[in-house]
Coordinates of C-alpha atoms in Angstrom, one line a residue:
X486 CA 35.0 -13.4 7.2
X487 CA 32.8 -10.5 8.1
X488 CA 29.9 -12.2 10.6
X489 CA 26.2 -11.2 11.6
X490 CA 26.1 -8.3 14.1
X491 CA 24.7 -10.7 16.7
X492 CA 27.3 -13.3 16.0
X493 CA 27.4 -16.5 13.6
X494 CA 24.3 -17.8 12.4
X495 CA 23.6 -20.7 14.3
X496 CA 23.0 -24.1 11.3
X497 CA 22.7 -26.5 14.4
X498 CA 19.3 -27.1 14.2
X499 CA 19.1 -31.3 13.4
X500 CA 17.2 -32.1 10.1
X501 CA 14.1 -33.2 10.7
X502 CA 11.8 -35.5 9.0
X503 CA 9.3 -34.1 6.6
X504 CA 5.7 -35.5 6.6
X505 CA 3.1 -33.9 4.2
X506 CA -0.8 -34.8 4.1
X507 CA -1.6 -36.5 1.4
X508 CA -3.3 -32.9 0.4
X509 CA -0.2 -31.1 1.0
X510 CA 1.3 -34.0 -1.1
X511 CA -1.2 -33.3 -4.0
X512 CA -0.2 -29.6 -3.8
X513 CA 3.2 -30.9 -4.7
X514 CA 2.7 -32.7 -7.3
X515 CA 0.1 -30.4 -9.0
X516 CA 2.7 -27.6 -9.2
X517 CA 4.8 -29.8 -10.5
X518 CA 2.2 -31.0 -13.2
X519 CA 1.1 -27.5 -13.3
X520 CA 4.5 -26.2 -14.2
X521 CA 6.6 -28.4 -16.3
X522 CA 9.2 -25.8 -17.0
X523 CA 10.1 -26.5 -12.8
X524 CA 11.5 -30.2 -13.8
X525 CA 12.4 -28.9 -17.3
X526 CA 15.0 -27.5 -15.3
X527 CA 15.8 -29.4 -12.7
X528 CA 17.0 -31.7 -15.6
X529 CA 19.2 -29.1 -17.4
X530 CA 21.4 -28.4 -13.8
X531 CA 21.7 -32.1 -12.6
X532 CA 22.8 -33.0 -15.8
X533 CA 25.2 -30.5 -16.1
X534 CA 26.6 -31.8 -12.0
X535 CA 24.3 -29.0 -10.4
X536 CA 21.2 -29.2 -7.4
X537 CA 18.5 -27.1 -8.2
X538 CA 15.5 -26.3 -5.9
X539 CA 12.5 -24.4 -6.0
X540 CA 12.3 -22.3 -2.6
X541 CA 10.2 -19.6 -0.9
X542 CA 7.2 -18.0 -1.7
X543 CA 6.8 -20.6 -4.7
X544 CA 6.7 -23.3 -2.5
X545 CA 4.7 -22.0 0.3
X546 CA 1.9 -21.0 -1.7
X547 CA 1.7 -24.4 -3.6
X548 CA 0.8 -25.7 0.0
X549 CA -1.8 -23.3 -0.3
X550 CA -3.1 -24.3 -3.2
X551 CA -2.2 -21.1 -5.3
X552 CA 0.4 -21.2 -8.2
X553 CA 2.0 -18.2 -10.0
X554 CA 3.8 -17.2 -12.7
X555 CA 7.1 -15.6 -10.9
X556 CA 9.3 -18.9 -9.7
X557 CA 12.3 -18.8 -7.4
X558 CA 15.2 -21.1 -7.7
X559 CA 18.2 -21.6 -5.8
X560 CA 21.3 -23.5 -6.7
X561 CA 24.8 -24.8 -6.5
X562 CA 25.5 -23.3 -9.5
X563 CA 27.6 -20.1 -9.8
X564 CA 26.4 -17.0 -11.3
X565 CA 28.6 -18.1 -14.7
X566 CA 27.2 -21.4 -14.6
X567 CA 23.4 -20.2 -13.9
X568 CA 23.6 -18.0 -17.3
X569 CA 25.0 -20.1 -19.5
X570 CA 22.4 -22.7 -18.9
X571 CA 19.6 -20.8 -18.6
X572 CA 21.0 -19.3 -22.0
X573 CA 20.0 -22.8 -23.7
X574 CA 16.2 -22.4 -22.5
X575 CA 16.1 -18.8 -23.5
X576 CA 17.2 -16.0 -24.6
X577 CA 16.0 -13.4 -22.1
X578 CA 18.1 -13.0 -19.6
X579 CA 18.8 -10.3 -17.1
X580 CA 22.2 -10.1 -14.9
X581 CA 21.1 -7.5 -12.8
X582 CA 21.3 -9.2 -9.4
X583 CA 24.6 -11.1 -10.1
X584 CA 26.7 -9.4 -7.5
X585 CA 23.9 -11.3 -5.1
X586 CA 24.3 -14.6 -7.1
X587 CA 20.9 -14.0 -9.2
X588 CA 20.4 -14.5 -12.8
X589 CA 16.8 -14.0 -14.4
X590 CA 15.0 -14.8 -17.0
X591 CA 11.9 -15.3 -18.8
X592 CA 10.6 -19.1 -20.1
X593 CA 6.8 -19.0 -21.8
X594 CA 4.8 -17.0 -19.8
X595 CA 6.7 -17.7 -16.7
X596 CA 9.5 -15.3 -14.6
X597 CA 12.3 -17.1 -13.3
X598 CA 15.0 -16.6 -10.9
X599 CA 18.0 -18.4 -10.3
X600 CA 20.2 -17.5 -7.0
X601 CA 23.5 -18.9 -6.0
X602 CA 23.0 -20.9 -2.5
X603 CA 23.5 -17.6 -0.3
X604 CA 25.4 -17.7 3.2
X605 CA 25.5 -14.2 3.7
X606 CA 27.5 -12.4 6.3
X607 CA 26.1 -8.3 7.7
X608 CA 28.0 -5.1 8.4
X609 CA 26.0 -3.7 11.1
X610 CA 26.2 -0.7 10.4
X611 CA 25.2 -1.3 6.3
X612 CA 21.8 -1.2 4.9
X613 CA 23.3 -4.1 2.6
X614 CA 24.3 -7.8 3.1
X615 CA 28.0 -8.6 2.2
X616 CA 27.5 -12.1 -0.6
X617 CA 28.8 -15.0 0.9
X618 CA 27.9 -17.8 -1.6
X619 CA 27.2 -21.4 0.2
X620 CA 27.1 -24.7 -0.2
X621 CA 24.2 -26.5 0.9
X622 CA 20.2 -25.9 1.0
X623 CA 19.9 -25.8 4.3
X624 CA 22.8 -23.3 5.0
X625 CA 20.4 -21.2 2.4
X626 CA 17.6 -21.7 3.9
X627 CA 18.7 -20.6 7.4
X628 CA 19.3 -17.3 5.9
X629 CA 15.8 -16.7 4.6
X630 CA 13.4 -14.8 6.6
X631 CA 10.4 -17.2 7.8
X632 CA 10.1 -20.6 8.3
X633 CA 7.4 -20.9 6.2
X634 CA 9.4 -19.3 3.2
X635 CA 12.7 -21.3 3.8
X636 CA 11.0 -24.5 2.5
X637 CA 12.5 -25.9 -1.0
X638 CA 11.4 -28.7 -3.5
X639 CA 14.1 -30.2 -5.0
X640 CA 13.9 -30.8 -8.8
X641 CA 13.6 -32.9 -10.6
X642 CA 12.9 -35.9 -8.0
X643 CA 10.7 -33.6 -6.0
X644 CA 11.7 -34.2 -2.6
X645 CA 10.5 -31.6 0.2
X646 CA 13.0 -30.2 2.0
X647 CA 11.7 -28.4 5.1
X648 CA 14.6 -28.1 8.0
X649 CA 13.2 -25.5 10.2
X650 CA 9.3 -27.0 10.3
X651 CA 8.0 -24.5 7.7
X652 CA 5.1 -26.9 6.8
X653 CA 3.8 -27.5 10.4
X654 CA 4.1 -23.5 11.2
X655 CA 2.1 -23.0 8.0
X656 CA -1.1 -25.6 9.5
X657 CA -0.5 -24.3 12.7
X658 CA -0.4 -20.1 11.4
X659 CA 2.6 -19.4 13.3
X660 CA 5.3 -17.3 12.0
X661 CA 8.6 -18.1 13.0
X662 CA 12.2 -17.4 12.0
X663 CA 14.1 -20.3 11.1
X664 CA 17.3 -18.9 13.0
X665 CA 17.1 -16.8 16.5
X666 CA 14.9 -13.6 15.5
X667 CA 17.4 -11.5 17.0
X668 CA 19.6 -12.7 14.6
X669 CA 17.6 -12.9 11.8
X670 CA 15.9 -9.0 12.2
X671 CA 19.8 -7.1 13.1
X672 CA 21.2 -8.8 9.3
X673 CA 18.0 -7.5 7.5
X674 CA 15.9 -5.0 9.8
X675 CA 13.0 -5.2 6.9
X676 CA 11.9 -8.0 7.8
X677 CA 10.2 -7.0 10.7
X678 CA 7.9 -5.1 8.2
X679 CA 7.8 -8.3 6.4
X680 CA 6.7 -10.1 9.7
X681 CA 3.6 -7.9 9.7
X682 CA 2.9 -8.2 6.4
X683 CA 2.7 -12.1 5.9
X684 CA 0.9 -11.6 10.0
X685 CA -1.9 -9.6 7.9
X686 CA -1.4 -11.4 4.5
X687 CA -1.6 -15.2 5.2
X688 CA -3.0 -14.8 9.3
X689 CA 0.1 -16.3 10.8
X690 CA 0.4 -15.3 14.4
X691 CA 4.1 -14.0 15.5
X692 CA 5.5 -16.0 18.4
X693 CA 6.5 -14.0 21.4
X694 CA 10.2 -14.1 20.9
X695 CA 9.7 -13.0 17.6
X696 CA 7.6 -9.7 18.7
X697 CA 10.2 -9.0 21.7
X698 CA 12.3 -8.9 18.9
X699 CA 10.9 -6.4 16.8
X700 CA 9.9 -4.4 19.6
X701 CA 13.6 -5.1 21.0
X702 CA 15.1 -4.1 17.6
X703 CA 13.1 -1.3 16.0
X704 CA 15.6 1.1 15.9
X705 CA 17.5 -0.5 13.5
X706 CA 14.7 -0.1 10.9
X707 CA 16.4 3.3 10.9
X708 CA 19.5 1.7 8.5
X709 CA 16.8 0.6 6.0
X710 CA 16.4 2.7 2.8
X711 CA 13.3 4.9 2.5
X712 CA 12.5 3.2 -0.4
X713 CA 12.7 -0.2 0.9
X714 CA 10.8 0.3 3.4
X715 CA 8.3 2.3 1.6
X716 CA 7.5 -0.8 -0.6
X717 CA 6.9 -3.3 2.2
X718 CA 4.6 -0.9 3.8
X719 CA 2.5 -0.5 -0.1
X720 CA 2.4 -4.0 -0.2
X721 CA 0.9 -4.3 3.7
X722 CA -1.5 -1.9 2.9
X723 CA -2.6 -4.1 -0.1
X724 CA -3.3 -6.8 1.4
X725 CA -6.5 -7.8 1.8
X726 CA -6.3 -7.7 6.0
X727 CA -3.8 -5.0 6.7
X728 CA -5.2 -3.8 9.9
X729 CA -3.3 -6.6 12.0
X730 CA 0.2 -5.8 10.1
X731 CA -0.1 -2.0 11.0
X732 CA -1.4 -3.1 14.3
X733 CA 1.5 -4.9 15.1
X734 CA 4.1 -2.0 13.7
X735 CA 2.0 0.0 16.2
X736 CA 2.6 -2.7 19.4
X737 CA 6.4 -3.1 18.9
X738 CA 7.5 0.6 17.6
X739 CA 8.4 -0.3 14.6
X740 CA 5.8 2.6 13.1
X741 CA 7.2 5.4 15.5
X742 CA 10.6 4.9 12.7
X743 CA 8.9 5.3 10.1
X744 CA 5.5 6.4 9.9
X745 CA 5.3 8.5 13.9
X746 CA 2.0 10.2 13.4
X747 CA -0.2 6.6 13.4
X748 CA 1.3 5.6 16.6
X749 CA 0.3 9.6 17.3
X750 CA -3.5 8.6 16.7
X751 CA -3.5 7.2 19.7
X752 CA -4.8 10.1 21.4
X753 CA -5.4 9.7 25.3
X754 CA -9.3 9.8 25.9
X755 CA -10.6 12.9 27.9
X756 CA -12.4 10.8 31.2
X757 CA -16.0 11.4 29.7
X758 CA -15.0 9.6 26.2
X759 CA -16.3 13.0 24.5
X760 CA -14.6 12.1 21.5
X761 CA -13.4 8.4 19.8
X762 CA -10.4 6.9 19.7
X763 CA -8.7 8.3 16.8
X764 CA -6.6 5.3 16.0
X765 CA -9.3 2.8 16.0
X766 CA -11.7 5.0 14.0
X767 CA -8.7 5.1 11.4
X768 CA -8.5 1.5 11.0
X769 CA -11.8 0.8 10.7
X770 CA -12.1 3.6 8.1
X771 CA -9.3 1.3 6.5
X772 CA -11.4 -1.5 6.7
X773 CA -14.8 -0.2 5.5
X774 CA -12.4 1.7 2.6
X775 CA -11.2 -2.1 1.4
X776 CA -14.6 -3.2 1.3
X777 CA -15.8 -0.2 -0.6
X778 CA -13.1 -1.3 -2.8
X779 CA -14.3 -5.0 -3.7
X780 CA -18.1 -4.0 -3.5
X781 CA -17.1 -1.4 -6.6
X782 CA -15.1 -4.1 -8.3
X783 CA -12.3 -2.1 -8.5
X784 CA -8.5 -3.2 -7.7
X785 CA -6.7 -3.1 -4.5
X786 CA -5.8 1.0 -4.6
X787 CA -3.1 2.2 -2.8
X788 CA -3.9 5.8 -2.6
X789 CA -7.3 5.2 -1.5
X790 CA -5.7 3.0 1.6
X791 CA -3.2 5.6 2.0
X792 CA -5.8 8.0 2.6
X793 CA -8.6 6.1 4.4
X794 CA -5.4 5.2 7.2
X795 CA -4.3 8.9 7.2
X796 CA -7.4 10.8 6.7
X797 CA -7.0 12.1 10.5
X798 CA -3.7 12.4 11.0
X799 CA -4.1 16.3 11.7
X800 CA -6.5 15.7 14.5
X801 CA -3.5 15.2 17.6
X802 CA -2.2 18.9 16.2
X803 CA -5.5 20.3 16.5
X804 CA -7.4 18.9 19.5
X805 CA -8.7 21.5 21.6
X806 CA -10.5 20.7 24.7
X807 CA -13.1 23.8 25.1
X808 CA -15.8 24.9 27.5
X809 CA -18.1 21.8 29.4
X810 CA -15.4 19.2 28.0
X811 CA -15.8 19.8 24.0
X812 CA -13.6 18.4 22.0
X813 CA -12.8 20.0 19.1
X814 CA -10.1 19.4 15.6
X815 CA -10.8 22.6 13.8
X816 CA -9.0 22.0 10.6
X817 CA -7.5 18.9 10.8
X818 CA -7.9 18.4 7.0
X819 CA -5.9 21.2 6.2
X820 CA -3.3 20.5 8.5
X821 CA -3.6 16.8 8.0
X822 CA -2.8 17.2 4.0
X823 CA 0.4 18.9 4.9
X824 CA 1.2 16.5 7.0
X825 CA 0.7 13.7 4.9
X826 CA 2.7 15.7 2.3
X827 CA 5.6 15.9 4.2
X828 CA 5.3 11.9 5.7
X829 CA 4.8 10.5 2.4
X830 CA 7.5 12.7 0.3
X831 CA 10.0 11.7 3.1
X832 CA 8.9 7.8 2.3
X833 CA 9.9 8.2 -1.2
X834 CA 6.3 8.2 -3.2
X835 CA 5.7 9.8 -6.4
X836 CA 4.5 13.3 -6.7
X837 CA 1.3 11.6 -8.0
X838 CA 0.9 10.0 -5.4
X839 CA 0.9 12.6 -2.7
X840 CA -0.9 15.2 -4.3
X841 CA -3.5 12.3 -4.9
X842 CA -3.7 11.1 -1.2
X843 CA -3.0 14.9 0.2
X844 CA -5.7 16.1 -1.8
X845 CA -8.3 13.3 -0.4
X846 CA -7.2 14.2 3.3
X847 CA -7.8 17.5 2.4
X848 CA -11.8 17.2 1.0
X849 CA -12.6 14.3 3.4
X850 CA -14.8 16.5 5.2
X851 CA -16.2 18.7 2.2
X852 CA -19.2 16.5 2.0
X853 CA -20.2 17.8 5.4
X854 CA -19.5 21.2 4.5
X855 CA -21.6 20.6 0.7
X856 CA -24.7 18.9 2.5
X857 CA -25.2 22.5 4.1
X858 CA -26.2 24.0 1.2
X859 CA -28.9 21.7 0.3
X860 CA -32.2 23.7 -0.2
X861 CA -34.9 24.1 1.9
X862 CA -36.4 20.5 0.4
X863 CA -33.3 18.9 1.6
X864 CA -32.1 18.1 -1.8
X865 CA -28.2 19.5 -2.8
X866 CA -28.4 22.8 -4.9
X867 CA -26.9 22.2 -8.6
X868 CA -24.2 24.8 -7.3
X869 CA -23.3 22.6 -4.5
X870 CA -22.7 19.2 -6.9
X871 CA -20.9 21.3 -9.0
X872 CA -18.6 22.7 -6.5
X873 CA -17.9 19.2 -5.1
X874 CA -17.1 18.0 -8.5
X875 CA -15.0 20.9 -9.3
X876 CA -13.2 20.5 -6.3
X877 CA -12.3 16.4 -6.1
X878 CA -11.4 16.4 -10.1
X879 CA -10.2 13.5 -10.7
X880 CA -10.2 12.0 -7.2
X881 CA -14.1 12.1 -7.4
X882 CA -14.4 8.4 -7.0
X883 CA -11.6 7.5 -4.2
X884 CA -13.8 10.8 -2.7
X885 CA -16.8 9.2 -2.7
X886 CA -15.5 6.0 -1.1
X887 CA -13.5 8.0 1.3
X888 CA -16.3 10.0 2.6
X889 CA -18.5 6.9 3.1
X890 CA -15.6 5.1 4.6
X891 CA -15.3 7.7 7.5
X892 CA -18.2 7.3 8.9
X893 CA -18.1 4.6 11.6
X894 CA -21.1 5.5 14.2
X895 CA -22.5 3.2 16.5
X896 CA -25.8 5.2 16.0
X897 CA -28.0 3.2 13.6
X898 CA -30.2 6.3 13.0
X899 CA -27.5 8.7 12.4
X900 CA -25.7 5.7 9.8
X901 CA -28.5 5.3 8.3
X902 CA -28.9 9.3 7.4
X903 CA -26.0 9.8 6.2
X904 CA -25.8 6.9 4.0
X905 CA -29.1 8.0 2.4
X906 CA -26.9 12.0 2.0
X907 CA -24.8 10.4 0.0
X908 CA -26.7 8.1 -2.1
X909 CA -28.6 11.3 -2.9
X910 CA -25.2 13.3 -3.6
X911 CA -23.9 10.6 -6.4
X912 CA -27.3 10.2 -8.0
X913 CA -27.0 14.1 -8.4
X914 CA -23.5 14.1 -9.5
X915 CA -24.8 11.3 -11.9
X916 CA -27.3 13.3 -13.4
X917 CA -26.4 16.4 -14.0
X918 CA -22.6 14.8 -15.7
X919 CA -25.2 13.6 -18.1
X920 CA -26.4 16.7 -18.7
X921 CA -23.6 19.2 -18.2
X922 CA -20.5 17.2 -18.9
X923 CA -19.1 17.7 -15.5
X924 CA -15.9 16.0 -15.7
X925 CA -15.0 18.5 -18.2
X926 CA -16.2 21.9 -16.3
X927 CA -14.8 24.9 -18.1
X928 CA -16.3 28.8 -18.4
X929 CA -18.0 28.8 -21.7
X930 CA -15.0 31.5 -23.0
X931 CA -11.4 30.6 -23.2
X932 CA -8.6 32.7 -22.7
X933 CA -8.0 34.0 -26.0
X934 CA -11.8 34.9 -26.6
X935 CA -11.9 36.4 -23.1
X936 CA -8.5 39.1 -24.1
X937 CA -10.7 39.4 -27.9
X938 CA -13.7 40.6 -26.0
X939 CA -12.0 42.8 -23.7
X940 CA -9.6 44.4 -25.6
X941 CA -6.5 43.4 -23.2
X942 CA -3.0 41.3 -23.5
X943 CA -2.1 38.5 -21.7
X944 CA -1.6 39.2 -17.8
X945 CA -3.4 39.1 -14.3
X946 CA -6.7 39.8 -15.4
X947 CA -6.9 37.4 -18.2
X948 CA -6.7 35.0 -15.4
X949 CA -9.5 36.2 -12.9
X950 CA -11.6 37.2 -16.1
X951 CA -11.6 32.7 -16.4
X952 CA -11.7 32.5 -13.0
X953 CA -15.1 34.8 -12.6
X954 CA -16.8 33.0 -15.6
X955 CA -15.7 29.3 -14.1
X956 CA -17.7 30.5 -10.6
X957 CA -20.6 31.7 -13.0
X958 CA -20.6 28.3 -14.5
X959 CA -20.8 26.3 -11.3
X960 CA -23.4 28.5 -10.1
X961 CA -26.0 28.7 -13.0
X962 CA -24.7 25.9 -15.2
X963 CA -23.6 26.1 -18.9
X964 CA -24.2 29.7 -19.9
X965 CA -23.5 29.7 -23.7
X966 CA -21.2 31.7 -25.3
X967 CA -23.5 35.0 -25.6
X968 CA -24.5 34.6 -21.8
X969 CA -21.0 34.3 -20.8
X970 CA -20.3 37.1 -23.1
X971 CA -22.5 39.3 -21.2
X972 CA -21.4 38.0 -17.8
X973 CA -18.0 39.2 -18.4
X974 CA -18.5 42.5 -19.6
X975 CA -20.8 42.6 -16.6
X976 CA -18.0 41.8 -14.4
X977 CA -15.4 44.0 -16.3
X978 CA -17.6 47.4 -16.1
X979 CA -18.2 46.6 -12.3
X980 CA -14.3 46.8 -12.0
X981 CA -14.7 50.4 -13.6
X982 CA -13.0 49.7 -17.2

């Protein structure tokens, strides 16, 4: 029987006794109240000779006092025996995951999943487990990845099972491994990026074997899939605290595998601290971006993290240290959108997604840029709003809360004046949208009117014909059609037709 790279999985572990509060107690009980499809269940396998638990997140999260609508279940059962009952409860069923023991399915409004008790055995050198199917709950349960996820209710009596002291890490916000982390990290090297994740997501602090060994074991993050990994790091960056998750990927190594140029931020101070630490200023950024976020009542928004944590990721390729000890990062947007082009297509996002988050890193300084053409009152030209608008399209928003987000001085004063830029730069977006349709800037002449005027076929000039007119527009506003009319035979007689 193939074993784990670091040798059998030790199950030695004596059971202990389980004691809940009586709140922890009512938890219980209310999911079970709360869920009735859970004992529903637990029926249909005992009668049929089967155990049937709930286990993992479900379970954890009920001691939290949250329920939702995805449910996990593990069994006896085998795959066979898992479909045909859940086949009398329903009849939508998906097989996908029965190599790996799993049947799903979906019962009123709620997900379910049904997995064979698992005792899985690793091929080192695979970026899959090899399905060994067991026969007890706690043999499962020693598999799983935390302590506080390897706790099970069984159904339908309801008795908490808890082997590896999930329920007193989960008081005490420790995150464990319920075998030897080692162990546990070298079968499934993703779950060190789950370890930051449920560090950020639930504030469970990682014991110190358990960082020795992800810093121990980070290279064998390298087996994982892009893809895989790619997910658990979307789903840090959602949470709702994800500075301490990245922070640890950044303390054990784990980030120089996958993601090298935040590690990279950390940029080694000139002796006069001309210039801030870059990796800091990032997470804050992060931080002030998430609050941006919930002030605007919009959803968690994984491009806008994405580009609040990479917005600088151009500055170590571009420091320059000048004359009197200047620092400087000339074009670090530039070079920082290519960057994040190239990090993020290797992690396996969407094309929407990077040209989204590339184009942010690349306009996260345009503000700065824009608030020098204000006029000699201070207040942004119309040309200027335009341009701005032009330029973010339809990134405007994450844009706006971008640019605010960067700005992380300890000088009250300076805060405080740029705030007030940028108040005034939306309330000037605002109003002239209202009266120019902004979203929708266009030249006042489309193509096929532009070749009409002119006299000429499709080709090169069509083009910078609509290109002229569209710099008209942002510079003088709407034009009408005889304005732009005369515009462009302005411009075409200039060229010497």
């Amino acid at each position: 029987m193939p074993q784990s790279s670091q040798g059998p999985r030790s199950e030695s572990r004596p059971r202990r006794a389980v004691t809940l509060t009586a709140a922890q107690q009512q938890a219980v009980e209310r999911l079970a109240n709360d869920l009735p499809v859970i004992d529903r269940l637990g029926r249909l396998f005992t009668e049929a000779g089967h155990q049937l638990y709930l286990v993992g997140g479900t379970v954890r999260d009920a001691l939290l006092g949250q329920v939702g609508h995805d449910l996990d279940f593990t069994t006896s059962a085998r795959p066979d025996h898992i479909e045909r009952l859940l086949r009398s409860m329903t009849t939508t069923i998906w097989t996908v995951g029965r190599e790996f023991g799993t049947i799903g399915g979906k019962i009123g409004d709620h997900q379910v999943e049904i997995t064979t008790f698992r005792a899985d055995a690793y091929d080192p050198e695979s970026r899959k487990p090899i399905v060994e199917f067991g026969d007890t709950i706690d043999g499962d349960l020693v598999r799983r990845d935390f302590t506080v996820n390897a706790m099970a209710l069984s159904l339908p009596d309801h008795r908490f099972v808890d082997p590896y002291g999930g329920v007193d890490d989960l008081v005490e916000q420790r995150l464990r491994t319920p075998s030897e982390p080692e162990v546990s990290f070298s079968d499934d090297p993703l779950r060190m990026l789950r370890a930051a994740r449920f560090a950020a997501r639930l504030g469970l602090v990682p014991n110190p074997e358990l960082i020795a060994a992800m810093t121990e074991l980070a290279g064998r993050l390298s087996i994982v899939s892009a893809e895989r990994i790619r997910d658990e790091f979307s789903k840090l960056l959602l949470t709702d605290h994800p500075r301490v998750g990245l922070d640890l990927l950044v303390r054990t190594g784990l980030a120089e595998i996958f993601i090298p140029e935040l590690p990279a931020l950390r940029l080694e101070r000139d002796e006069h601290h001309r210039h801030k630490d870059v990796y800091v200023h990032s997470l804050i950024v992060l931080e002030q971006a998430i609050d941006l976020e919930k002030a605007r009542n919009h959803q968690p928004d994984l491009i806008n993290r994405l580009a609040a944590l990479l917005h600088d990721i151009g500055k170590p390729r571009t420091r320059r240290f000048e004359a009197a000890g200047k620092v400087t990062f000339h074009h670090h947007d530039v070079v920082g959108a290519k960057m994040v082009r190239k990090r993020l297509k290797a992690l396996r996002y969407s094309n929407d997604e990077i040209d989204a988050v590339a184009k942010l890193v690349e306009l996260h300084l345009r503000f700065h840029g824009y608030a020098g053409e204000a006029g000699s009152d201070g207040v942004w030209t119309d040309s200027a709003v335009r341009r701005y608008v032009r330029d973010a399209g339809d990134q405007l928003e994450r844009l706006h809360m971008l640019t605010r987000a960067d700005c992380t001085t300890r000088n009250v004063a300076k805060a405080d004046r740029l705030r007030r830029a940028y108040d005034e730069l939306e309330w000037r977006i605002d109003e002239l949208a209202k009266q120019e349709e902004l979203e929708a800037m266009r030249p006042d002449l489309d193509g096929n009117q532009i070749m009409q005027i002119l006299g000429i076929a499709p080709g090169r000039e069509v083009g910078e014909a609509y290109k002229h007119l569209l710099e008209q527009r942002i510079d003088n506003g709407p034009l009408g059609e005889d304005g732009a009319r005369e515009a462009l035979l302005s411009w075409w007689a200039a060229r010497g037709h």
